[in-house]
Coordinates of C-alpha atoms and ligand atoms in Angstrom, one line a residue:
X16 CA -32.9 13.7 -21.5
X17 CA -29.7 15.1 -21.2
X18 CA -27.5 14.7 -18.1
X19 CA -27.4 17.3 -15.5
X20 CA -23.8 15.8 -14.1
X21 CA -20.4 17.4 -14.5
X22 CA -18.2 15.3 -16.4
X23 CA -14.3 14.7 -16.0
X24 CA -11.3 14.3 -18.1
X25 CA -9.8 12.3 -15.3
X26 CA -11.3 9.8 -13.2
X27 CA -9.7 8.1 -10.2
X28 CA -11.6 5.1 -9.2
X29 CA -10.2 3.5 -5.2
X30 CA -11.7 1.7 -2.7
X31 CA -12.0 4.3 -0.4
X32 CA -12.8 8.2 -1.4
X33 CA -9.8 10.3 -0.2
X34 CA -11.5 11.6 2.5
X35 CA -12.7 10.9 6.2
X36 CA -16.2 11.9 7.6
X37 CA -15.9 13.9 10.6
X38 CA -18.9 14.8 12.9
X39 CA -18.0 17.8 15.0
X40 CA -19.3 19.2 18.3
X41 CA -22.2 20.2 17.4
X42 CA -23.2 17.7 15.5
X43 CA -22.3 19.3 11.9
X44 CA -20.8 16.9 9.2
X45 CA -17.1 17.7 7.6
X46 CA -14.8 15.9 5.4
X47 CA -11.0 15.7 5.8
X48 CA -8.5 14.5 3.7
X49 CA -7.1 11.3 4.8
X50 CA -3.2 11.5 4.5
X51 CA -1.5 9.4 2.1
X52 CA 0.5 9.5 -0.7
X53 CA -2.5 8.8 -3.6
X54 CA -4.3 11.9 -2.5
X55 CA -1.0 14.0 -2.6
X56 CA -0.3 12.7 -6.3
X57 CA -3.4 13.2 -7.4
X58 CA -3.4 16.8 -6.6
X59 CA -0.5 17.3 -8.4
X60 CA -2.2 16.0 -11.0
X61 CA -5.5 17.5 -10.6
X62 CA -4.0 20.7 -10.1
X63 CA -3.8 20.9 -14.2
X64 CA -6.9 19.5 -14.8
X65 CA -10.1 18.8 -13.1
X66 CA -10.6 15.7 -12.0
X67 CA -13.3 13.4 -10.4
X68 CA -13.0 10.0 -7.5
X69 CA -15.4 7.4 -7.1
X70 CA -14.8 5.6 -4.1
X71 CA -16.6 4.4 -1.1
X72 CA -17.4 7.1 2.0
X73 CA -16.6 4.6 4.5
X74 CA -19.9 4.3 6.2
X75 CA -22.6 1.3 5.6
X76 CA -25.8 2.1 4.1
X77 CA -26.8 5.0 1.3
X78 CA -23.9 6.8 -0.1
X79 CA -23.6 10.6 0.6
X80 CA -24.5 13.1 -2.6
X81 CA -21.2 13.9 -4.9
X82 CA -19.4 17.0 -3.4
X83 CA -16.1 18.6 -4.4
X84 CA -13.5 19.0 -1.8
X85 CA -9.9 20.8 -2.6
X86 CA -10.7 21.1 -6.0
X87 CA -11.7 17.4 -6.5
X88 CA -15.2 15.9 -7.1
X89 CA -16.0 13.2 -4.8
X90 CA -18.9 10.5 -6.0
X91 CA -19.8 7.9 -3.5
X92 CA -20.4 4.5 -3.9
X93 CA -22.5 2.8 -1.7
X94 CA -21.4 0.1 0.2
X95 CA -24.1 -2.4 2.5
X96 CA -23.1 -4.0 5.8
X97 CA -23.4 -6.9 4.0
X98 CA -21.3 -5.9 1.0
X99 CA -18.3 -4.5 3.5
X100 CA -18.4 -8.1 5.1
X101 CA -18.3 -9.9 1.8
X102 CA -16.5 -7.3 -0.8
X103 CA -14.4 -6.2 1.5
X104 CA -13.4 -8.2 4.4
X105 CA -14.4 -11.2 2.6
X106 CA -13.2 -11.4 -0.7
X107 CA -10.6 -8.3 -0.9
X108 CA -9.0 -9.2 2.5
X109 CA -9.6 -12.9 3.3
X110 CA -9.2 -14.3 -0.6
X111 CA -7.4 -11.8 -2.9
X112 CA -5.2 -10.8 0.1
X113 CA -3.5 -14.0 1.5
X114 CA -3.3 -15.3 -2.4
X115 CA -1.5 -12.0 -3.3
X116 CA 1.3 -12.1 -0.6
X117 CA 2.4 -15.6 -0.7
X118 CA -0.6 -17.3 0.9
X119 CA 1.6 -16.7 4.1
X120 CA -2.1 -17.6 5.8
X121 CA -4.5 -20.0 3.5
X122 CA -6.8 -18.2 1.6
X123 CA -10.7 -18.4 2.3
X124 CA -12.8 -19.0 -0.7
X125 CA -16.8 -18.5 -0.3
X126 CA -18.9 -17.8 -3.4
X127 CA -21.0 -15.5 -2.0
X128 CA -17.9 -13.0 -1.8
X129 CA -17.5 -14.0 -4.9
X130 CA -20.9 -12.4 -6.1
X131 CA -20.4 -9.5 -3.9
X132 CA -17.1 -8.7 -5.6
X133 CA -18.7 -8.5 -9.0
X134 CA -21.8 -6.4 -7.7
X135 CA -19.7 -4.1 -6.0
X136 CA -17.4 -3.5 -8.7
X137 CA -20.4 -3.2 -11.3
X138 CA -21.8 -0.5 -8.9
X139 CA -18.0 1.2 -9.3
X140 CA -18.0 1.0 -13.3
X141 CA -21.5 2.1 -13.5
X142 CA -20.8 5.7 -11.6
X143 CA -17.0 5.9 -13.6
X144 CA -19.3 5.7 -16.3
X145 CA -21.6 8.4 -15.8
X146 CA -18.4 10.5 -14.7
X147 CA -15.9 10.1 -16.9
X148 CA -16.2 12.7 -20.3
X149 CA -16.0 11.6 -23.8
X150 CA -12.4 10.2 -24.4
X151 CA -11.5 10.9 -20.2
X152 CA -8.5 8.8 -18.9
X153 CA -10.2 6.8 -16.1
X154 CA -7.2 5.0 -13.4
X155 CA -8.5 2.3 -11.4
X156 CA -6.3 1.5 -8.1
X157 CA -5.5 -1.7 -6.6
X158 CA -7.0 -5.0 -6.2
X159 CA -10.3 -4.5 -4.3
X160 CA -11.3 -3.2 -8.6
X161 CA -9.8 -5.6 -10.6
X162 CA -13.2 -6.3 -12.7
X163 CA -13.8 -2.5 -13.1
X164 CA -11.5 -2.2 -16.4
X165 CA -13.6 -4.6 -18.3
X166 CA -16.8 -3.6 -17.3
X167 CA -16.1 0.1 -17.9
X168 CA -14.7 -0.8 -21.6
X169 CA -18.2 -2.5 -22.1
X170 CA -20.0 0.9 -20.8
X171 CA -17.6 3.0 -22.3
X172 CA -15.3 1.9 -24.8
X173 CA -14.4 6.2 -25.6
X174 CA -12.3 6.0 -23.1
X175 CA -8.8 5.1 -21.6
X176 CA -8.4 2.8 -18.9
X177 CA -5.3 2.3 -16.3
X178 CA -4.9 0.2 -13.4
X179 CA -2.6 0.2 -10.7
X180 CA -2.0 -3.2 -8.3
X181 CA -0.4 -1.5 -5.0
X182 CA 0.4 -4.7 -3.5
X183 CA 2.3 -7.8 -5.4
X184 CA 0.7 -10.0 -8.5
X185 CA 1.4 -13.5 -7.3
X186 CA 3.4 -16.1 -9.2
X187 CA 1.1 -18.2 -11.8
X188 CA 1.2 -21.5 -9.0
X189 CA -0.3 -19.1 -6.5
X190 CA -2.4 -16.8 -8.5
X191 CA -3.9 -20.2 -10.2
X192 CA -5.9 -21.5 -6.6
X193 CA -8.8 -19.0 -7.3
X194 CA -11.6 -20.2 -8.4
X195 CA -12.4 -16.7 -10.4
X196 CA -8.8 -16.7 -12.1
X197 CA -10.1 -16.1 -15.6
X198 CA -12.7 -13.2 -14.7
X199 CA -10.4 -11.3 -12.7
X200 CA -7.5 -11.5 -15.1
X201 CA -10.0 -10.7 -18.3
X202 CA -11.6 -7.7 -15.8
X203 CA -7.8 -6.9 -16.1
X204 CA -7.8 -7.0 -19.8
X205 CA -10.4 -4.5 -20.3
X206 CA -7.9 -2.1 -19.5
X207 CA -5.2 0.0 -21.7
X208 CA -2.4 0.2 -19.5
X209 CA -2.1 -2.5 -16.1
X210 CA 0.7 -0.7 -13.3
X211 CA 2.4 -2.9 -11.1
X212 CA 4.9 -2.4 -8.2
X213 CA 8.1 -4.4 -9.8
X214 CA 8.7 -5.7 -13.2
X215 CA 8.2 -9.6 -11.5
X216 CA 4.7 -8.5 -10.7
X217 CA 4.0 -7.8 -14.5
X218 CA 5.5 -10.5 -15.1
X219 CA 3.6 -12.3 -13.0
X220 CA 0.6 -11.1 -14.9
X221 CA 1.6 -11.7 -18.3
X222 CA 2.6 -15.3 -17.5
X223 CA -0.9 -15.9 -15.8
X224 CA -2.7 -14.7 -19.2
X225 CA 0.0 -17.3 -20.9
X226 CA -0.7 -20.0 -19.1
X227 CA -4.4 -19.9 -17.7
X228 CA -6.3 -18.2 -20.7
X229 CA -4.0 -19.1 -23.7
X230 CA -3.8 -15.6 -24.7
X231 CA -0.8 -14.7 -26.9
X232 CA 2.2 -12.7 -25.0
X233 CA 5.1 -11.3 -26.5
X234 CA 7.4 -9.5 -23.7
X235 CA 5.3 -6.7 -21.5
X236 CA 1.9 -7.6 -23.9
X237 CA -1.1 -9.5 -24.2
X238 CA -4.0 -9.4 -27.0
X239 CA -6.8 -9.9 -25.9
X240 CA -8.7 -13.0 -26.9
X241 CA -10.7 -12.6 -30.4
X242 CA -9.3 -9.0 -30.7
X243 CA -6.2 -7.2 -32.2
X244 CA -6.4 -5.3 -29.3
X245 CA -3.3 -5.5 -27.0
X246 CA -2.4 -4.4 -23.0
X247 CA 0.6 -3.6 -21.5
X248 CA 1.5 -4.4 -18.1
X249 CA 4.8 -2.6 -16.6
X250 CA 6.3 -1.9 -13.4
X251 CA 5.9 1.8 -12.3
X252 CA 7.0 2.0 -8.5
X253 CA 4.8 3.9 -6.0
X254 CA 6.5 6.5 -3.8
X255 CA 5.9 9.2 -1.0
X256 CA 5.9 13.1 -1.1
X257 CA 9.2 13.4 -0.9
X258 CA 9.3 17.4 -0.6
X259 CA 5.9 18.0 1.6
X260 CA 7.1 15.1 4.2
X261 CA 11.0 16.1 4.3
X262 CA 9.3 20.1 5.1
X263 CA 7.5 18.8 8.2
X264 CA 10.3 16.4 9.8
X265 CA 12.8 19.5 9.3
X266 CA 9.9 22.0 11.2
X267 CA 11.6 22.6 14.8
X268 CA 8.3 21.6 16.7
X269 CA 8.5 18.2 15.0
X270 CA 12.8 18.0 15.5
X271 CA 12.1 19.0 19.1
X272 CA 9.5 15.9 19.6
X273 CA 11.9 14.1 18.3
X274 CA 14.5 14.7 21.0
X275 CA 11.7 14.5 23.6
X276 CA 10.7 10.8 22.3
X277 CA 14.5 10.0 22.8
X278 CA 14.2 11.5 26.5
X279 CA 11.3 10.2 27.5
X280 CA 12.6 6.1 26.7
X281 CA 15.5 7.4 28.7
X282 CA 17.9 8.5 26.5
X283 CA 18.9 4.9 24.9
X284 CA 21.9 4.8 23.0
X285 CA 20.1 2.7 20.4
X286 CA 16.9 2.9 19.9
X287 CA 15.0 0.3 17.0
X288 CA 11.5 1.5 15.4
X289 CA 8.9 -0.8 13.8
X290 CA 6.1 0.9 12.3
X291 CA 3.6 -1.3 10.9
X292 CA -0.2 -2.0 9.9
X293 CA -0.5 -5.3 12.3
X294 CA -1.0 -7.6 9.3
X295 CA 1.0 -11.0 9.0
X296 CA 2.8 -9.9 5.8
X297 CA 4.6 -7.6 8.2
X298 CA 7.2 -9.7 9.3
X299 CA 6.3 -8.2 12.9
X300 CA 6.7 -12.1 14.3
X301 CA 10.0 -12.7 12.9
X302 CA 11.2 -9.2 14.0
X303 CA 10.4 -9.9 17.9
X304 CA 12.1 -13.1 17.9
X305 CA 15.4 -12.0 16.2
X306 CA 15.4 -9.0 19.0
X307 CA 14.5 -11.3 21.8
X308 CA 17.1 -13.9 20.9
X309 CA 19.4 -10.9 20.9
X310 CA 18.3 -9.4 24.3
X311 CA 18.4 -13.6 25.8
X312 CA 22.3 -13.9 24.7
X313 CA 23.1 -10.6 26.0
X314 CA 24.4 -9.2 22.5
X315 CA 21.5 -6.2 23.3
X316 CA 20.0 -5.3 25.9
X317 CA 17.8 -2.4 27.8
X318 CA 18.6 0.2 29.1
X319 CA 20.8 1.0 26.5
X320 CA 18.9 -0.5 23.6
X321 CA 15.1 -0.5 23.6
X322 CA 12.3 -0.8 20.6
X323 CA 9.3 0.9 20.0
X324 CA 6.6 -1.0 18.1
X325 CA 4.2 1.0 16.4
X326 CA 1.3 -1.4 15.4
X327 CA -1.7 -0.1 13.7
X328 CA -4.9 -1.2 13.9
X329 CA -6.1 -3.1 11.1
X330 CA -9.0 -5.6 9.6
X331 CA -10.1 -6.3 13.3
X332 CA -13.1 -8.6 12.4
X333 CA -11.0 -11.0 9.9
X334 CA -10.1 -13.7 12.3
X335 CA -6.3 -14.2 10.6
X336 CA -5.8 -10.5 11.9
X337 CA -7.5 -11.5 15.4
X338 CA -5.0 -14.1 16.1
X339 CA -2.1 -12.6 14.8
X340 CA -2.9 -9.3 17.2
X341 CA -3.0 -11.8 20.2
X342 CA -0.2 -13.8 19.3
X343 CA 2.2 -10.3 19.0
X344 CA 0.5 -9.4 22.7
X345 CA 1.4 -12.4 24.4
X346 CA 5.0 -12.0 22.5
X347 CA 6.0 -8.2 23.8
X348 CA 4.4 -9.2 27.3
X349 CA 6.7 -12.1 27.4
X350 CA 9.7 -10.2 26.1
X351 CA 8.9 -7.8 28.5
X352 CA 8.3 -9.9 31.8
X353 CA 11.7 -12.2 30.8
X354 CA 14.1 -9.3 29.3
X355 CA 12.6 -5.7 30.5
X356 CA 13.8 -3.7 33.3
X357 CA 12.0 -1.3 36.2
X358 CA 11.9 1.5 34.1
X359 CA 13.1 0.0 30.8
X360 CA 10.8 -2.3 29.2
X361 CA 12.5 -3.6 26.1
X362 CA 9.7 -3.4 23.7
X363 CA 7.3 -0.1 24.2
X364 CA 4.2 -1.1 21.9
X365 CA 1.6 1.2 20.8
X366 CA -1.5 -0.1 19.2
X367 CA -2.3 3.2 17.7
X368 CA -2.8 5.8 14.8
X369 CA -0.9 9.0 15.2
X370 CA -0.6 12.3 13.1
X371 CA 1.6 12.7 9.9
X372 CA 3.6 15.1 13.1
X373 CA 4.0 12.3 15.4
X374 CA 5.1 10.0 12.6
X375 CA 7.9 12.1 11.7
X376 CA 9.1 12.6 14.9
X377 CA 9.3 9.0 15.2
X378 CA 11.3 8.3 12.3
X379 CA 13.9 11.2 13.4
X380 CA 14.2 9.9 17.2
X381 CA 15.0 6.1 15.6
X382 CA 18.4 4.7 14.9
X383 CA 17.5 1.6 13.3
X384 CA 14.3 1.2 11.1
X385 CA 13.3 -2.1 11.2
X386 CA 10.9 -3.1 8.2
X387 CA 10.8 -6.5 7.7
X388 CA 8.2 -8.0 5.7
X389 CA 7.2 -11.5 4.2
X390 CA 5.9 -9.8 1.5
X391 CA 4.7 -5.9 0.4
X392 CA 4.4 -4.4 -2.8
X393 CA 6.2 -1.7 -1.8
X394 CA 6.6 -0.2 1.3
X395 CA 5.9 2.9 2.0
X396 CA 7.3 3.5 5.7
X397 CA 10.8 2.3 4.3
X398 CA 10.6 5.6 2.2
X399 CA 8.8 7.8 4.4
X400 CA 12.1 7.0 6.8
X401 CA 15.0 7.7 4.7
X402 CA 12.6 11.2 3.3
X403 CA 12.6 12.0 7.1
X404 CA 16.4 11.7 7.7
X405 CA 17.9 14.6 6.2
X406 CA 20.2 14.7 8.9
X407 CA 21.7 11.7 6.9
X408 CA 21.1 9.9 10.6
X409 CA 19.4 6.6 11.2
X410 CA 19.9 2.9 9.4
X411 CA 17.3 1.1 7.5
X412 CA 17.1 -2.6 7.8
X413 CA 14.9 -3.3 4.9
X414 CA 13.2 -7.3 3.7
X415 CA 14.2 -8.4 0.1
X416 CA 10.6 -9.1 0.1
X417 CA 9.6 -6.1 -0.4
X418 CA 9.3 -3.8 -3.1
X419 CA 10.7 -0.7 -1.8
X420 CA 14.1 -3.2 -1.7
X421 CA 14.1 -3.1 -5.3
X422 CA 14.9 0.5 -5.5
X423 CA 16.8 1.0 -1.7
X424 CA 19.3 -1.4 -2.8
X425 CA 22.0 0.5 -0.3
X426 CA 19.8 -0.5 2.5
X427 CA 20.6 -3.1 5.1
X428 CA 19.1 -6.0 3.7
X429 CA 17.6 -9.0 5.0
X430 CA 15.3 -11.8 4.6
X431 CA 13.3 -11.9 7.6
X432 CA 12.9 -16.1 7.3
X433 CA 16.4 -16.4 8.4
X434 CA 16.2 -15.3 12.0
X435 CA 20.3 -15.8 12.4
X436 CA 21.0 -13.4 9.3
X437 CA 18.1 -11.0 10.7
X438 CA 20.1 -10.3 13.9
X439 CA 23.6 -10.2 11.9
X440 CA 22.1 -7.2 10.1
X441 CA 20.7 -5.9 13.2
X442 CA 24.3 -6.1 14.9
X443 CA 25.5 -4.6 11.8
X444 CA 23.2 -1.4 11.3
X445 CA 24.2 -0.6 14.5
X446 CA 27.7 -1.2 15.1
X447 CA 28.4 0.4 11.2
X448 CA 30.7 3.6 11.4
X449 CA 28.5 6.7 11.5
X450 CA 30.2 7.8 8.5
X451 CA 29.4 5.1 6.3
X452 CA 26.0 5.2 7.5
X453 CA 25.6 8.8 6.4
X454 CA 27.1 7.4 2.9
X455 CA 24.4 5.4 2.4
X456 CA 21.4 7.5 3.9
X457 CA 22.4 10.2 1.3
X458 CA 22.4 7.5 -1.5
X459 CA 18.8 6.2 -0.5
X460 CA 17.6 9.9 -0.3
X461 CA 18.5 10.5 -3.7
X462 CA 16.3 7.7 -4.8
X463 CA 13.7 8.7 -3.2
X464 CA 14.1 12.8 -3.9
X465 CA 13.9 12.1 -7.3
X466 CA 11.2 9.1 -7.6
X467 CA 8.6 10.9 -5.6
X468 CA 5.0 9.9 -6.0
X469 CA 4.2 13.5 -8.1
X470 CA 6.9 11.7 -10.4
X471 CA 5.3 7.8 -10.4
X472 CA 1.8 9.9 -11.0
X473 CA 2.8 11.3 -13.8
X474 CA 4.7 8.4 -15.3
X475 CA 2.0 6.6 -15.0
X476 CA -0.4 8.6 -16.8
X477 CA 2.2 9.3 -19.7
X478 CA 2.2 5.5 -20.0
X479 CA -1.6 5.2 -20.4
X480 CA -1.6 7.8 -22.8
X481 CA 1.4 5.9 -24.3
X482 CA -0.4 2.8 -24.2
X483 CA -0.4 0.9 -27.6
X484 CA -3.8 2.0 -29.8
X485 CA -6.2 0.2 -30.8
X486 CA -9.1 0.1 -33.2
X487 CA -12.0 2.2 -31.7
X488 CA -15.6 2.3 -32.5
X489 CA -16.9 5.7 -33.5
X490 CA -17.5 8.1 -30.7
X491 CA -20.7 8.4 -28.9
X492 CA -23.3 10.5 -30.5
Ligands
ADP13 P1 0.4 -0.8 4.0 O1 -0.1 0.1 2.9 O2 0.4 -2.2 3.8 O3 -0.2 -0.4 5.4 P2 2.8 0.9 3.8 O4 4.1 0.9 4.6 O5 3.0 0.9 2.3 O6 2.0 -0.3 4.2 O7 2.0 2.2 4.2 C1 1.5 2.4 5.5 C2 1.2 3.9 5.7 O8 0.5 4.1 6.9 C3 2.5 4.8 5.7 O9 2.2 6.0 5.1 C4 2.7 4.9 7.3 O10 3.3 6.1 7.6 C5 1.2 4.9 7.7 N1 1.1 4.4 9.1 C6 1.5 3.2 9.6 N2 1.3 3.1 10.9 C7 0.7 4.3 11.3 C8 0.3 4.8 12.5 N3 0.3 4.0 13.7 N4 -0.2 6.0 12.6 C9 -0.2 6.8 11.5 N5 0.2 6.4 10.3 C10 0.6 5.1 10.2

């Protein structure tokens, strides 16, 4: 019987579905599109053609019908209570996570997450699959899907396959702990075309097919085990909206909450931002303790110099996350209690999720942007900072562990390890000549004003279509 489903000629496959559910006063169900740089370059790219995303809805239990919203169609996955603890929290967050960033926490490994990874990601390629048109491009994002290329080749092998890791691909040493390395990196290898954030992270890859499955590699390419076929893995760097986000910080509402934020911490003549998803690649630890060792020897100190910490929520029932909220708690209470002032507490901390408005505000009202992470793939708040300053105002103090470091090169850089060299460039970003600080806000701009995320979206597709042939078998009847 034929299908009744519309079909797509581009697929987007995430975690999450771009979209939040919203229950309003009277009890009526809406959807609203989450913010975030994805959604914004997939319209761009949707806008051209019509495209579908499969991705969870967010809640536990059956998923919601398919619906389009803003000119995309959205098909739910379901997702059990059981499966967000195990998939999710479990195996994405408490395994994949920690591995993929350094193992700055150990890694848990449980094989039950295990099995719930490769159900839910068989649930994922299944509904690509009844989705996707004859000969569609179908990209996968990020590594909660990392068994979805394969298992969508074996559905479908009509159609093109991309995947995009958003955070790093750990060195071979690292990446070689799981106990699942060969299925995830041969889920990999069902694909066309793998994306990663820098070129060490395809590298990464392409070692780890070397090394741990024997497959031949010559420069960005592996073949695939009993095939001619062969897959490219490259670097293609993620980026922000650099036009829609630079419009809203220069709207005079959002320039006059700017000044207000400045007033209301008492007009400080330097004040530091952190802005951060309270995760223990952030660096949020090391940060703290280079700015309380500056406050203790008096080389900083409130009222003149303060620092707001903007610490979002995040992965509240994985016990790594627990701890690390605590320990930043007790940290700013004791910076506070030894260092703050009646009046002028040296570290304002917010524990909170604020509009794409309030964000911008933030970023205009801060001198010195602190972003100093263990590890990140890339970073998106670096570039969300230096998009917001077109007053050319405002220094970045960026980690070399990070990705967006790669490309903001002008940027004060620092490795957050070395807690000395941390408050050198701290000292330095402020004390700097305006002038020279303008110099190199304009040079980060650029980078950013022309590597926006319409631009990485489209890249990215033009190297999937690019992606090197290979034999096909004759289209579906
Ligand atoms: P990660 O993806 O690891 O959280 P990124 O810096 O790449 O880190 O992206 C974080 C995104 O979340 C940015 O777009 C940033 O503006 C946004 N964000 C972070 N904290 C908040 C907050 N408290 N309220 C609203 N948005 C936030």
């Amino acid at each position: 019987m034929p299908s009744e489903r519309p079909t797509f000629d581009l697929v987007v496959a995430a975690n999450r579905l771009p979209v939040d559910k919203v229950v309003t006063d009277d009890g009526e169900v809406e959807w609203r599109r989450s913010p975030g740089g994805l959604v914004t370059a997939m319209e761009s790219v949707m806008r051209s053609q019509p495209g579908a995303w499969v991705g969870w809805a967010g809640d536990a239990g059956e998923a919601p019908d398919p619906f389009d919203e803003d000119g995309i169609h959205l098909h739910p996955v379901a997702l059990s209570a059981d499966e967000i603890r195990d998939y999710y929290e479990g195996f994405s967050n408490d395994t994949l996570w920690p591995i993929y960033h350094d193992v700055i926490v150990p890694a848990t490994f449980h094989r039950e997450w295990w099995a719930a990874y490769r159900a839910v990601n068989e649930r994922f390629a299944r509904a690509i699959a009844e989705v996707a048109a004859e000969g569609a491009r179908v990209w996968v994002q990020d590594y909660q899907l990392q068994l979805v290329p394969m298992l969508v080749r074996q559905l479908r092998p009509d159609v093109r396959i991309g995947w995009f890791n958003h955070i790093p691909f750990p060195p071979v040493e690292l990446f070689a702990q799981l106990p699942w390395r060969a299925q995830l990196l041969e889920g990999l290898l069902g694909a066309d075309f793998l994306g990663f954030q820098r070129q060490a992270d395809a590298r990464n890859f392409v070692r780890a097919c070397r090394q741990l499955l024997g497959a031949p590699t010559k420069r960005d390419r592996v073949t695939v085990e009993g095939t001619q076929r062969q897959v490219r893995a490259a670097a293609i760097p993620i980026s922000v909206d650099f036009q829609g986000l630079e419009q809203l910080a220069k709207r005079p509402d959002v320039m006059a909450r700017a000044r207000e934020i400045r007033e209301s911490l008492g007009n400080p003549k330097v004040l530091m931002l952190g802005v951060d998803r309270l995760d223990y690649t952030k660096g949020i630890r090391h940060r703290l303790k280079a700015y309380e060792e500056l406050l203790s020897e008096r080389r900083l100190g409130p009222p003149e110099v303060t620092l707001v910490q903007v610490a979002t929520p995040s992965r509240e029932r994985v016990e790594a996350y627990r701890m690390l909220r605590a320990e930043i708690e007790q940290t700013v209470g004791r910076i506070n209690g030894d260092l703050g002032q009646i009046g002028a507490p040296a570290v304002h901390y917010l524990h909170h999720s604020y509009p794409r408005e309030e964000m911008a505000a933030l970023f205009q009202a801060a001198d010195v942007m602190l972003v100093t992470p263990l590890r990140d793939g890339m970073n998106l708040v670096a570039k969300e900072y230096v998009t917001c300053r077109h007053d050319l105002g405002g220094a970045l103090v960026l980690s070399e562990f990070t990705g967006a470091w790669h490309e903001l090169h002008q940027a004060f850089a620092c490795n957050p390890h070395d807690i000395e060299g941390l408050k050198q460039t701290i000292l330095r970003a402020i004390n700097t000549p305006a002038k020279d600080k303008q110099r190199i806000m304009k040079a980060l701009r650029r980078r950013v004003a022309d590597h926006d995320v319409q631009r990485w979206a489209a890249r990215y597709l033009a190297a999937l279509d690019a992606a090197p042939e290979q034999p096909r078998p004759d289209p579906r009847g």
